[in-house]
Short mmCIF file of C-alpha atoms in Angstrom, two decimals:
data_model
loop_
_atom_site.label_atom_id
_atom_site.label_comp_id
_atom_site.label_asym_id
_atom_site.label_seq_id
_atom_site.Cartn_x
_atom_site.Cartn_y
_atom_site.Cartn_z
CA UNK A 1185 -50.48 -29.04 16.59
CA UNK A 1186 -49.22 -25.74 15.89
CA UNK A 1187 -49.35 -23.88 12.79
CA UNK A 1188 -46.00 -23.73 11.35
CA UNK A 1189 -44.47 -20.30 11.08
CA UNK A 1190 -44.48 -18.71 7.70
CA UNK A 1191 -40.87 -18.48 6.49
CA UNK A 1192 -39.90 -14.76 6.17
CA UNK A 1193 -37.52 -12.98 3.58
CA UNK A 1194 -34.21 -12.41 4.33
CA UNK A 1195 -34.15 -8.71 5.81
CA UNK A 1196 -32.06 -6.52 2.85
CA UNK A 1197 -29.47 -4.17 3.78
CA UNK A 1198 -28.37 -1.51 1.53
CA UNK A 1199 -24.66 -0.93 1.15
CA UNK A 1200 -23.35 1.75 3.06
CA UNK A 1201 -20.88 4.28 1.39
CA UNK A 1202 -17.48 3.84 2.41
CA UNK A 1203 -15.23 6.67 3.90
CA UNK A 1204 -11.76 7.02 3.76
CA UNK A 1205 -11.20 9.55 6.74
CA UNK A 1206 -7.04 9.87 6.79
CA UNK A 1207 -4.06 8.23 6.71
CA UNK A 1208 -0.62 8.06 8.54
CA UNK A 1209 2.80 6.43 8.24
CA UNK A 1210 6.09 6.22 10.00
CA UNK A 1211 8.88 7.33 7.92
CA UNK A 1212 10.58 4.41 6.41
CA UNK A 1213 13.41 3.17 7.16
CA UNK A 1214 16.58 1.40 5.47
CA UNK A 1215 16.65 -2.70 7.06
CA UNK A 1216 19.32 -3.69 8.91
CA UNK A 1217 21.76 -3.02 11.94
CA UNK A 1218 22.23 0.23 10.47
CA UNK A 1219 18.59 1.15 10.08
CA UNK A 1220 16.89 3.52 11.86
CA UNK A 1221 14.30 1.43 13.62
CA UNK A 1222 17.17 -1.57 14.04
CA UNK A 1223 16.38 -0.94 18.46
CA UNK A 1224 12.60 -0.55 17.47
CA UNK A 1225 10.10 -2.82 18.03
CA UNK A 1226 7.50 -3.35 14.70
CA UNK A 1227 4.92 -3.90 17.32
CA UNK A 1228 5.88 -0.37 18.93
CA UNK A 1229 6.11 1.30 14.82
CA UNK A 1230 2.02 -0.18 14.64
CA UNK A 1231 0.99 1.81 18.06
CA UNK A 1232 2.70 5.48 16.49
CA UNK A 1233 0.44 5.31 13.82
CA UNK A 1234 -2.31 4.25 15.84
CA UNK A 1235 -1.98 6.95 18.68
CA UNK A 1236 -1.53 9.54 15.77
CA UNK A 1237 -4.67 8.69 14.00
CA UNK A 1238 -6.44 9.17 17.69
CA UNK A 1239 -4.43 12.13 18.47
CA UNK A 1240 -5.50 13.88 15.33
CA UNK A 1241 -8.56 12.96 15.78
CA UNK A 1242 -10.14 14.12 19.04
CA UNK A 1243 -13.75 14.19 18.05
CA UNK A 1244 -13.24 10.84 17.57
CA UNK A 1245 -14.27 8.73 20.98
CA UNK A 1246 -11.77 5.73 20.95
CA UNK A 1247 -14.97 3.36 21.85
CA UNK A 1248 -16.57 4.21 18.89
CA UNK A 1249 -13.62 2.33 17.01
CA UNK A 1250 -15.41 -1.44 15.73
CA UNK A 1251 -12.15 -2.80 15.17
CA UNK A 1252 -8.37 -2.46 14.20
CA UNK A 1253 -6.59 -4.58 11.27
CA UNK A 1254 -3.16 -4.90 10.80
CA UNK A 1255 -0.86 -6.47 8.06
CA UNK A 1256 1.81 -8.65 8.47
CA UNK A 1257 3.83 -10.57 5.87
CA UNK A 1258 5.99 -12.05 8.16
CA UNK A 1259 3.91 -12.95 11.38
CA UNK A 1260 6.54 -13.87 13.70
CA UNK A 1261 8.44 -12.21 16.84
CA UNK A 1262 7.20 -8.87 17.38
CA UNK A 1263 5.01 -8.77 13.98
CA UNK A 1264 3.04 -12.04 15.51
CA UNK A 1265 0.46 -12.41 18.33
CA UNK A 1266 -2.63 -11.61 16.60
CA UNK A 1267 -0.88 -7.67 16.03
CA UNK A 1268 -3.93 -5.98 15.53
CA UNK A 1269 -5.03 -7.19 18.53
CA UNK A 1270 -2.16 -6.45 20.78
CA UNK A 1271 -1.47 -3.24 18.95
CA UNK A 1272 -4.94 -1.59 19.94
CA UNK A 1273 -4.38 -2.64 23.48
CA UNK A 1274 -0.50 -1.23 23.57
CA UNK A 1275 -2.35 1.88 21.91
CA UNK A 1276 -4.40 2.27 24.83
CA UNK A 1277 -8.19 1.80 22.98
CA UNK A 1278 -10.40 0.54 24.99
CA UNK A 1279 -10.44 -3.47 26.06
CA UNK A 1280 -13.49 -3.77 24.06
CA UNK A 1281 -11.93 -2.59 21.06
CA UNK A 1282 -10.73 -5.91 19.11
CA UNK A 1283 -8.10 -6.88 16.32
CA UNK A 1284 -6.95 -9.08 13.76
CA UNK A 1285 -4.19 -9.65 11.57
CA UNK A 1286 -3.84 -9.88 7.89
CA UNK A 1287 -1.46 -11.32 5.28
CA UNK A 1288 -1.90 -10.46 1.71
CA UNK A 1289 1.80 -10.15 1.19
CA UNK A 1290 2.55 -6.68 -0.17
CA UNK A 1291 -0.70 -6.14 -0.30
CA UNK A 1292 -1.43 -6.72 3.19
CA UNK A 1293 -2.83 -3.36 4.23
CA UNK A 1294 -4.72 -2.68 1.04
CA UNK A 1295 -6.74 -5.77 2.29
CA UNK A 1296 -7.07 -4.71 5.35
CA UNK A 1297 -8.81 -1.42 4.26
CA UNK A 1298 -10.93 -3.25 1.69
CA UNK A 1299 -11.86 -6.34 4.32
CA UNK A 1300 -12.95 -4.04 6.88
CA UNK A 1301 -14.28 -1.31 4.48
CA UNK A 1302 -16.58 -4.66 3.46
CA UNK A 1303 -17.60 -4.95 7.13
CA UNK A 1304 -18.70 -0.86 6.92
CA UNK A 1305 -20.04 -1.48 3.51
CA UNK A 1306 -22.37 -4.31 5.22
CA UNK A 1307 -23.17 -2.79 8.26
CA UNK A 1308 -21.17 -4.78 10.46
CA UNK A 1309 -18.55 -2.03 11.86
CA UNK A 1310 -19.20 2.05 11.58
CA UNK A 1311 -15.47 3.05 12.18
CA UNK A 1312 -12.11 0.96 12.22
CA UNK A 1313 -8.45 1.21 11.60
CA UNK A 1314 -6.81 -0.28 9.03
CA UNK A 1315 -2.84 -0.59 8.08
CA UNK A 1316 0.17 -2.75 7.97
CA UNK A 1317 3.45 -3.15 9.48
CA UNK A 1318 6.92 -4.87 8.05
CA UNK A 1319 10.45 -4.87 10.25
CA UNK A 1320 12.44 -6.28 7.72
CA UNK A 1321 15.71 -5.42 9.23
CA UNK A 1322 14.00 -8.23 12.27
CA UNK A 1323 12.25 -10.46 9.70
CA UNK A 1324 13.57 -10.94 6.37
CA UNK A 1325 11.11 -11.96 3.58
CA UNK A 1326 10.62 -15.62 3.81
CA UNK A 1327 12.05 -16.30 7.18
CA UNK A 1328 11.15 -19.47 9.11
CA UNK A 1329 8.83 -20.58 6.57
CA UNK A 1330 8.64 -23.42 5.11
CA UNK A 1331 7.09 -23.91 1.23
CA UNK A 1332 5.47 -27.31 0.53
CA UNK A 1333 7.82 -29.22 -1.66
CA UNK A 1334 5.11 -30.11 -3.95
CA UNK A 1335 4.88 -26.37 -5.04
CA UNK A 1336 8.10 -26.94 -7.27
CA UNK A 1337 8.21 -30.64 -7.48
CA UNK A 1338 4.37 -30.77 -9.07
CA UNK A 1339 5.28 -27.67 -11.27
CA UNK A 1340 2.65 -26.00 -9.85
CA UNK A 1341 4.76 -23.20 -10.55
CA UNK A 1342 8.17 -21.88 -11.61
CA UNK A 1343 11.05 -22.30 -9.19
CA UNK A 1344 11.86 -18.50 -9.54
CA UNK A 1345 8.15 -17.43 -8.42
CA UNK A 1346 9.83 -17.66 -4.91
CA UNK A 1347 12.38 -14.95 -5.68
CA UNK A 1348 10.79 -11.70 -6.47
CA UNK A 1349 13.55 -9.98 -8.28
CA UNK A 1350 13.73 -12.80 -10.28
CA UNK A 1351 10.13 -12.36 -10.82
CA UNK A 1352 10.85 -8.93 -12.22
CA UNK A 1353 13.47 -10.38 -14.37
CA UNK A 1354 10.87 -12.83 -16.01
CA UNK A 1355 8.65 -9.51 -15.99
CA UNK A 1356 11.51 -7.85 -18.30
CA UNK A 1357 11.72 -11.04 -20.55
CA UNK A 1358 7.79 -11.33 -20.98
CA UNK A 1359 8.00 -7.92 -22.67
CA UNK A 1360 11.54 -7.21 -24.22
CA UNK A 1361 10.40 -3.85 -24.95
CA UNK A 1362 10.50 -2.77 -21.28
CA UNK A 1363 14.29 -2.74 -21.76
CA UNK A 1364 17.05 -1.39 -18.66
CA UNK A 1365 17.50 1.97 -19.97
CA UNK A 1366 13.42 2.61 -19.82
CA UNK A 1367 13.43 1.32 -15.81
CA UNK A 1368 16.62 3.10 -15.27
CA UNK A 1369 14.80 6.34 -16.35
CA UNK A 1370 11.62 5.85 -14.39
CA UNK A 1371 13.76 4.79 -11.41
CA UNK A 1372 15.19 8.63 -11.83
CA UNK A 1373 11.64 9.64 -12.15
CA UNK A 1374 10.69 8.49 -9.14
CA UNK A 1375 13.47 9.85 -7.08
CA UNK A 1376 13.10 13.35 -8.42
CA UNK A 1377 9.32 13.24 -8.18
CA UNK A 1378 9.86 12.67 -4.35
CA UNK A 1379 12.34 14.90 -3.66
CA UNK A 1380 10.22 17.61 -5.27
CA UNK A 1381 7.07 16.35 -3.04
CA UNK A 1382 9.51 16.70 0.11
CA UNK A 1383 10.51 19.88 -0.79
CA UNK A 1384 7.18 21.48 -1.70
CA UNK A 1385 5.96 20.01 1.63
CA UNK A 1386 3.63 17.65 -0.42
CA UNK A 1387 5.14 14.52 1.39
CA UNK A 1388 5.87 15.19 4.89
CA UNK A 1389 2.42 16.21 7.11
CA UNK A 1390 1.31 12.16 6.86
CA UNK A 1391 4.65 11.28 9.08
CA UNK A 1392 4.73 10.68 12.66
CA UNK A 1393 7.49 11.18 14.25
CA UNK A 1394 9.16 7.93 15.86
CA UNK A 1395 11.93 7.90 18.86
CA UNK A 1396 14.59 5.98 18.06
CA UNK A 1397 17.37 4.48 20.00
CA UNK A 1398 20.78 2.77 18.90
CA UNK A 1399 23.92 1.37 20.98
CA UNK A 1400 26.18 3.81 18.75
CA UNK A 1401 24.14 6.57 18.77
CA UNK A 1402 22.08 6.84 21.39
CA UNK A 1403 18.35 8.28 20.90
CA UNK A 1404 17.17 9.88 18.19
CA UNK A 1405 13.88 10.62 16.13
CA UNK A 1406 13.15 9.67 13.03
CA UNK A 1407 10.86 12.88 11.19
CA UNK A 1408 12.16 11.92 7.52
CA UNK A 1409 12.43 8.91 4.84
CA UNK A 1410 15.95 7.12 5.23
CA UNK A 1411 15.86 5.39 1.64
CA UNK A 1412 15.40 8.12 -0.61
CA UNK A 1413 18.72 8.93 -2.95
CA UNK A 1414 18.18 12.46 -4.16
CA UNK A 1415 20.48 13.00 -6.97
CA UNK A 1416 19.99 9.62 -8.53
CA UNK A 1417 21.30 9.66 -12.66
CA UNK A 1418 20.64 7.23 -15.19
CA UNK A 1419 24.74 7.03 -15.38
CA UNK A 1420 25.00 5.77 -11.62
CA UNK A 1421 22.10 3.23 -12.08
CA UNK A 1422 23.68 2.33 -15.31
CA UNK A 1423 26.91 0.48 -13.52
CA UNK A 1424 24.86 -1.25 -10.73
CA UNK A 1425 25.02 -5.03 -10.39
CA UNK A 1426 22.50 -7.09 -11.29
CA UNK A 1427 21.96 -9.17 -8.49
CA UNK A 1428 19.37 -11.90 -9.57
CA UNK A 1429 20.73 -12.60 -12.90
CA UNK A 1430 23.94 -12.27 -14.76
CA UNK A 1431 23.96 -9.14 -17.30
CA UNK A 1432 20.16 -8.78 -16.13
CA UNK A 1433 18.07 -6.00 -15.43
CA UNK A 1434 16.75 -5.39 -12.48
CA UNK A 1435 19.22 -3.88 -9.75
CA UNK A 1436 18.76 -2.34 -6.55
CA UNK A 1437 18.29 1.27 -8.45
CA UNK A 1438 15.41 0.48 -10.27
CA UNK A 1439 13.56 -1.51 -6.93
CA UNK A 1440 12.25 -0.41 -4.05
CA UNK A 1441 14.85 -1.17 -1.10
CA UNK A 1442 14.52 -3.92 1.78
CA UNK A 1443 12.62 -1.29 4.42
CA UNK A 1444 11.07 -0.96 8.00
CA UNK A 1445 7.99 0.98 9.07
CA UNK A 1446 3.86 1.18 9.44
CA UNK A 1447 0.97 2.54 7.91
CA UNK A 1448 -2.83 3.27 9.78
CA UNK A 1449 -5.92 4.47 8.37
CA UNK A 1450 -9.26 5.96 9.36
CA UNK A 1451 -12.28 4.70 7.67
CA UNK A 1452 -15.82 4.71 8.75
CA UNK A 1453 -19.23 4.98 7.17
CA UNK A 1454 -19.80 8.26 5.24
CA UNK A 1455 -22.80 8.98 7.52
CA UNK A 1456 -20.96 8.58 10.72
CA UNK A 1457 -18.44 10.73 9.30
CA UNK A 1458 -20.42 13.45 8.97
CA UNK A 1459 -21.83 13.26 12.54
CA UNK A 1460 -18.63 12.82 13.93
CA UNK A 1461 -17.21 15.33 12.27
CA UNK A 1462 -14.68 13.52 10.51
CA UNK A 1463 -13.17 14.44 7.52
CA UNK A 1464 -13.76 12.70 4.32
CA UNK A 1465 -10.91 12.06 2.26
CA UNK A 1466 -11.82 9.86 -0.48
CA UNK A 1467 -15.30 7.62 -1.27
CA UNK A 1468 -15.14 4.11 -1.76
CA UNK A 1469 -15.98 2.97 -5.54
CA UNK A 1470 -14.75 -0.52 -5.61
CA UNK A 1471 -11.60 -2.95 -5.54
CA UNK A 1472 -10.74 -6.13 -6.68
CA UNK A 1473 -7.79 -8.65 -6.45
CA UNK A 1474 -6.57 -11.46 -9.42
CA UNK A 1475 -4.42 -13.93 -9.42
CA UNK A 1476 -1.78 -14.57 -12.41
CA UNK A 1477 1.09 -16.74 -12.86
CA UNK A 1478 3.52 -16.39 -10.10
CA UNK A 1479 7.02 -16.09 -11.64
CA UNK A 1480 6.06 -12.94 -13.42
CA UNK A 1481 3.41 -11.66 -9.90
CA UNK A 1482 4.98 -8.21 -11.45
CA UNK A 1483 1.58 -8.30 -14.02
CA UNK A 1484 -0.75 -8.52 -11.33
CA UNK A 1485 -1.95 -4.81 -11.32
CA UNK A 1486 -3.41 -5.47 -15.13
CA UNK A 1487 -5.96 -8.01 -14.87
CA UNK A 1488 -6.76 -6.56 -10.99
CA UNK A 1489 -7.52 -3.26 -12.40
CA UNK A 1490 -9.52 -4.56 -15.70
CA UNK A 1491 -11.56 -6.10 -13.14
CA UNK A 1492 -12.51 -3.11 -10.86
CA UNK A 1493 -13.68 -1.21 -13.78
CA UNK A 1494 -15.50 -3.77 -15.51
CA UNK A 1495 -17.25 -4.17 -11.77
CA UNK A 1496 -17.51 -0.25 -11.58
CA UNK A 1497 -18.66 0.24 -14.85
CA UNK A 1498 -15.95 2.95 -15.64
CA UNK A 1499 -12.91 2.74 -17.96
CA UNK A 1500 -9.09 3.99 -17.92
CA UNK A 1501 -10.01 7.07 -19.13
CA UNK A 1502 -12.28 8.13 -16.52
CA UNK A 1503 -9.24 7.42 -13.93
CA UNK A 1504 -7.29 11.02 -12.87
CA UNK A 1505 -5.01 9.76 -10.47
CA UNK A 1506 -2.85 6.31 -9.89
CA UNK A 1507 -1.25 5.51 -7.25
CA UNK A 1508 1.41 2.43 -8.66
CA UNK A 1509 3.37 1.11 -6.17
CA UNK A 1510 6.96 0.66 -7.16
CA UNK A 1511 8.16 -2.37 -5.92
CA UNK A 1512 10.27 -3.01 -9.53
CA UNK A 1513 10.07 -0.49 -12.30
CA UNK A 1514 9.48 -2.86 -14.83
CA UNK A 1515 5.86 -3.98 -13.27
CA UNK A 1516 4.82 -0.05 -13.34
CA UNK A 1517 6.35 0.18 -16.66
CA UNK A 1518 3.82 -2.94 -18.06
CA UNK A 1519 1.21 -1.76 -16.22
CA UNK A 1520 1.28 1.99 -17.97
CA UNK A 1521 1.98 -0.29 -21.28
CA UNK A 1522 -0.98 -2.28 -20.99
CA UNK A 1523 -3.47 0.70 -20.78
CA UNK A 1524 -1.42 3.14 -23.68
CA UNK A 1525 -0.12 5.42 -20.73
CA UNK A 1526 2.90 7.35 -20.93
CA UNK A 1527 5.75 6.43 -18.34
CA UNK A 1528 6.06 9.91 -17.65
CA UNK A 1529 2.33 11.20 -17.42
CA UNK A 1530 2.03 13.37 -14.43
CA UNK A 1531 -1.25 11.37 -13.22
CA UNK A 1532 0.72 8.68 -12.47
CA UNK A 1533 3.20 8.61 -8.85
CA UNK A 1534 3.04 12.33 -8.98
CA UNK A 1535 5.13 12.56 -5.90
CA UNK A 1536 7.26 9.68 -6.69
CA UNK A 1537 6.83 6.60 -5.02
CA UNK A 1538 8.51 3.39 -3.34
CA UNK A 1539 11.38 3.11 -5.48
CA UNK A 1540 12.89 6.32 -3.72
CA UNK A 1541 11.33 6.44 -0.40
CA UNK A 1542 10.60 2.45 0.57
CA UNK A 1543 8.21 -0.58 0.02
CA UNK A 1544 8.03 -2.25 3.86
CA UNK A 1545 5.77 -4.88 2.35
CA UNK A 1546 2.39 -5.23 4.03
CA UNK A 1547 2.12 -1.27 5.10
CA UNK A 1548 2.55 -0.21 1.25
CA UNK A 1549 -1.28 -0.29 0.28
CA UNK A 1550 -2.21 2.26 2.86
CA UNK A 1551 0.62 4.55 2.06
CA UNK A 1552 -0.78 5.17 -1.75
CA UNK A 1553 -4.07 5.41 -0.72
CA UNK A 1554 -2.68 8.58 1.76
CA UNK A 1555 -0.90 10.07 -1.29
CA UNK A 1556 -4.13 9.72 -3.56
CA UNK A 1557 -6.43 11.19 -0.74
CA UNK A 1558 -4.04 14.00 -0.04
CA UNK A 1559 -3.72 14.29 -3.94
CA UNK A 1560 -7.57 14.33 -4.54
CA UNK A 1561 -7.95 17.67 -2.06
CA UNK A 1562 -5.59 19.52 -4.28
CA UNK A 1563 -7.43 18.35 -7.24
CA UNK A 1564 -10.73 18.82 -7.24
CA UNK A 1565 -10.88 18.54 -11.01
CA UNK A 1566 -10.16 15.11 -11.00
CA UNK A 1567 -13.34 12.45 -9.54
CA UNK A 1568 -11.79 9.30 -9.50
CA UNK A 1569 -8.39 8.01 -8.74
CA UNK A 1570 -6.71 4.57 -8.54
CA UNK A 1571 -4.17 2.63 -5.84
CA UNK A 1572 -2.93 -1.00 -7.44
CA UNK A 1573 0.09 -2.90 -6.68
CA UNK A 1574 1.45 -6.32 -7.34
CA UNK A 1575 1.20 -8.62 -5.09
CA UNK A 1576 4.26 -12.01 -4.13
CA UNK A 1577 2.78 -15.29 -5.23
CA UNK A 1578 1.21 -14.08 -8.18
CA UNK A 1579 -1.24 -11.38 -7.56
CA UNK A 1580 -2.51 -7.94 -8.14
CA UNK A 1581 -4.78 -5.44 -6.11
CA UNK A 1582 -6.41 -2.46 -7.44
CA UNK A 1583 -9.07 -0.22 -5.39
CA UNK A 1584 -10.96 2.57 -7.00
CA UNK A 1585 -11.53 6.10 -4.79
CA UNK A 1586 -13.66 8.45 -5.83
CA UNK A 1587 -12.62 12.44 -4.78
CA UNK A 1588 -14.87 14.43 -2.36
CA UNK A 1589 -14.29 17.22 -3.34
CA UNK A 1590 -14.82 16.59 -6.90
CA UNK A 1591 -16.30 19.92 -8.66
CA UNK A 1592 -17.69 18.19 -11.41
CA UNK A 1593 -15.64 20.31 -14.02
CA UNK A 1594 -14.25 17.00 -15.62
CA UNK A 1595 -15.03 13.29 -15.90
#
């Protein structure tokens, strides 16, 4: 009889450090028949981004890619089909190149960096791209599916968790002293924070240019933002309806807009980076996602981000950067409440953010984490900077970066 075999250790891997290489976006678009991308296929908005990420990065062999993640929220039509999947093929990467899709809501792309920047992390995949996609002029929020009846009948949760402005409205009533006036003014923040970015040339190099094509107008190409309202006072947002309560708060001045577009992103292991010769934009600390009660999902940034740093060992203070995304003033607002930050500190949106130029849903997470690694090469006094967002359903994201080029002059 033989000699049974002498059971061996699991073979250890250490974790690999995570590289965020660069990131892309369409400009975003206004939904509707009016839009800019109303004749464009989402599909067709995933392969720009895609192609650009390739075309700016010839050193890069396209085999070399491990795989290709895309975010959906609404997984139907031209956003369905396994996207990531079809998208790398439309793209022209190799056959052997595969794909997935994703669907973490609005923060569909953010996991698709942090899933596949697990599979780096692991070992599993060297190089991939990550990003999202939303066409919400084609697919509304919500459409064609179908909630289980229990998840209101059971009072599993609030009947305006479904509804995320009313969400925002339960936001403002959870803390009355995030009053109108204080999201009207951030709202007008934002705006004039971007339109100071587009002007300086700070936003602008991370947008591809997209063809577009309309019965009325013919072709055209889209090189700019269509939602952003330069100009914007507190006394305009001041008479704007409140559309998801009477005498509420939240109107369509102090939320991000219904919007169309895509996000990509390079990331690969540092090492392979550097024989590549990729650029490194930002490291890889750490992320984490938490759940909290879904009619007030606006809150989901706080407990996501007291997570990360009690993972990470660091605290608030240590962070230079955020990166909120704006999908209702009121969440940023009780998110800079939370950890005793000013609305108006300069670390925080420094070039503005969805509330003037668009929040197309599952391509958001990737667009902050652009900004921040942009942000973090003209700042290299600043090591470690933060994206978060809320999250539909009840949830919050946050992922720590740490800066490259970090001098070690500060924290």
């Amino acid at each position: 009889m033989a000699t049974p075999a002498t059971p061996q250790a699991p073979t250890a891997r250490a974790v690999r450090t995570v590289a965020f290489v660069e990131g892309v976006r369409t400009p975003f678009g206004k939904a509707g028949d009016k839009g800019i991308y109303a004749g464009t296929r989402a599909d067709d908005l995933v392969v720009k981004v895609i192609r650009e990420l390739l075309r700016r990065h010839p050193e890069l062999p396209p085999e070399r890619i491990d795989e290709v993640a895309v975010a959906a929220t609404t997984q139907t039509g031209d956003q369905g089909l396994t996207i990531g999947r079809t998208a790398a093929l439309l793209s022209g990467l190799p056959k052997s190149v595969p794909g997935f899709a994703i669907d973490r809501m609005c923060a569909g792309a953010m996991t698709a960096v942090t899933t596949t920047a697990s599979g780096i992390g692991f070992g599993a995949y060297d190089i991939v791209i990550a990003g999202g996609v939303e066409h919400m002029g084609r697919h509304p929020m919500g459409e064609g599916v179908d909630p289980n009846p229990r998840i209101v009948a059971d009072k599993l949760v609030d009947p305006t968790a479904l509804v995320m402005g009313q969400t925002a409205e339960n936001v403002h009533d959870r803390y009355p002293d995030i009053t109108k006036q204080r999201a009207d003014a951030f709202a007008v923040r934002s705006q004039e924070r971007f339109a100071e970015a587009v002007k300086t040339g700070k936003i602008g190099p991370e947008l591809v240019p997209v063809a577009t094509r309309s019965a009325e107008l013919g072709w055209g190409l889209a090189t700019e933002d269509e939602p952003p309202r330069p100009g914007t006072t507190i006394e305009q947002l001041a008479g704007l309806k409140t559309p998801f309560r009477p005498h509420g708060r939240v109107t369509a001045g102090n939320a991000a807009g219904l919007n169309d577009g895509a996000t990509g992103a390079l990331l690969a292991d540092e090492d392979t980076a550097r024989e590549l010769g990729l650029p490194v934009g930002m490291r890889l600390v750490g992320y984490s996602f938490a759940g909290v009660e879904p009619e007030v999902m606006g809150i989901g940034p706080v407990p996501a981000t007291e997570k990360v740093l009690a993972r990470t060992g660091l605290t608030i203070d240590d962070i230079g950067l955020f990166e909120v995304n704006e999908a209702f003033a009121v969440q940023v607002l009780a998110f800079l409440d939370h950890f005793g930050i000013a609305e108006d500190d300069e670390r925080v949106n420094q070039w503005g953010g969805a509330i003037a130029c668009g929040h197309p849903l599952a391509s958001s997470g990737v667009r902050l984490m652009t900004q921040l690694s942009r942000q973090f090469a003209e700042r290299p006094d600043v090591r470690y900077g933060i994206t978060t967002m809320c999250v539909g359903i009840g949830m919050g994201g946050t992922v720590i970066w740490e800066n490259p080029a970090f001098d070690g002059s500060t924290k």
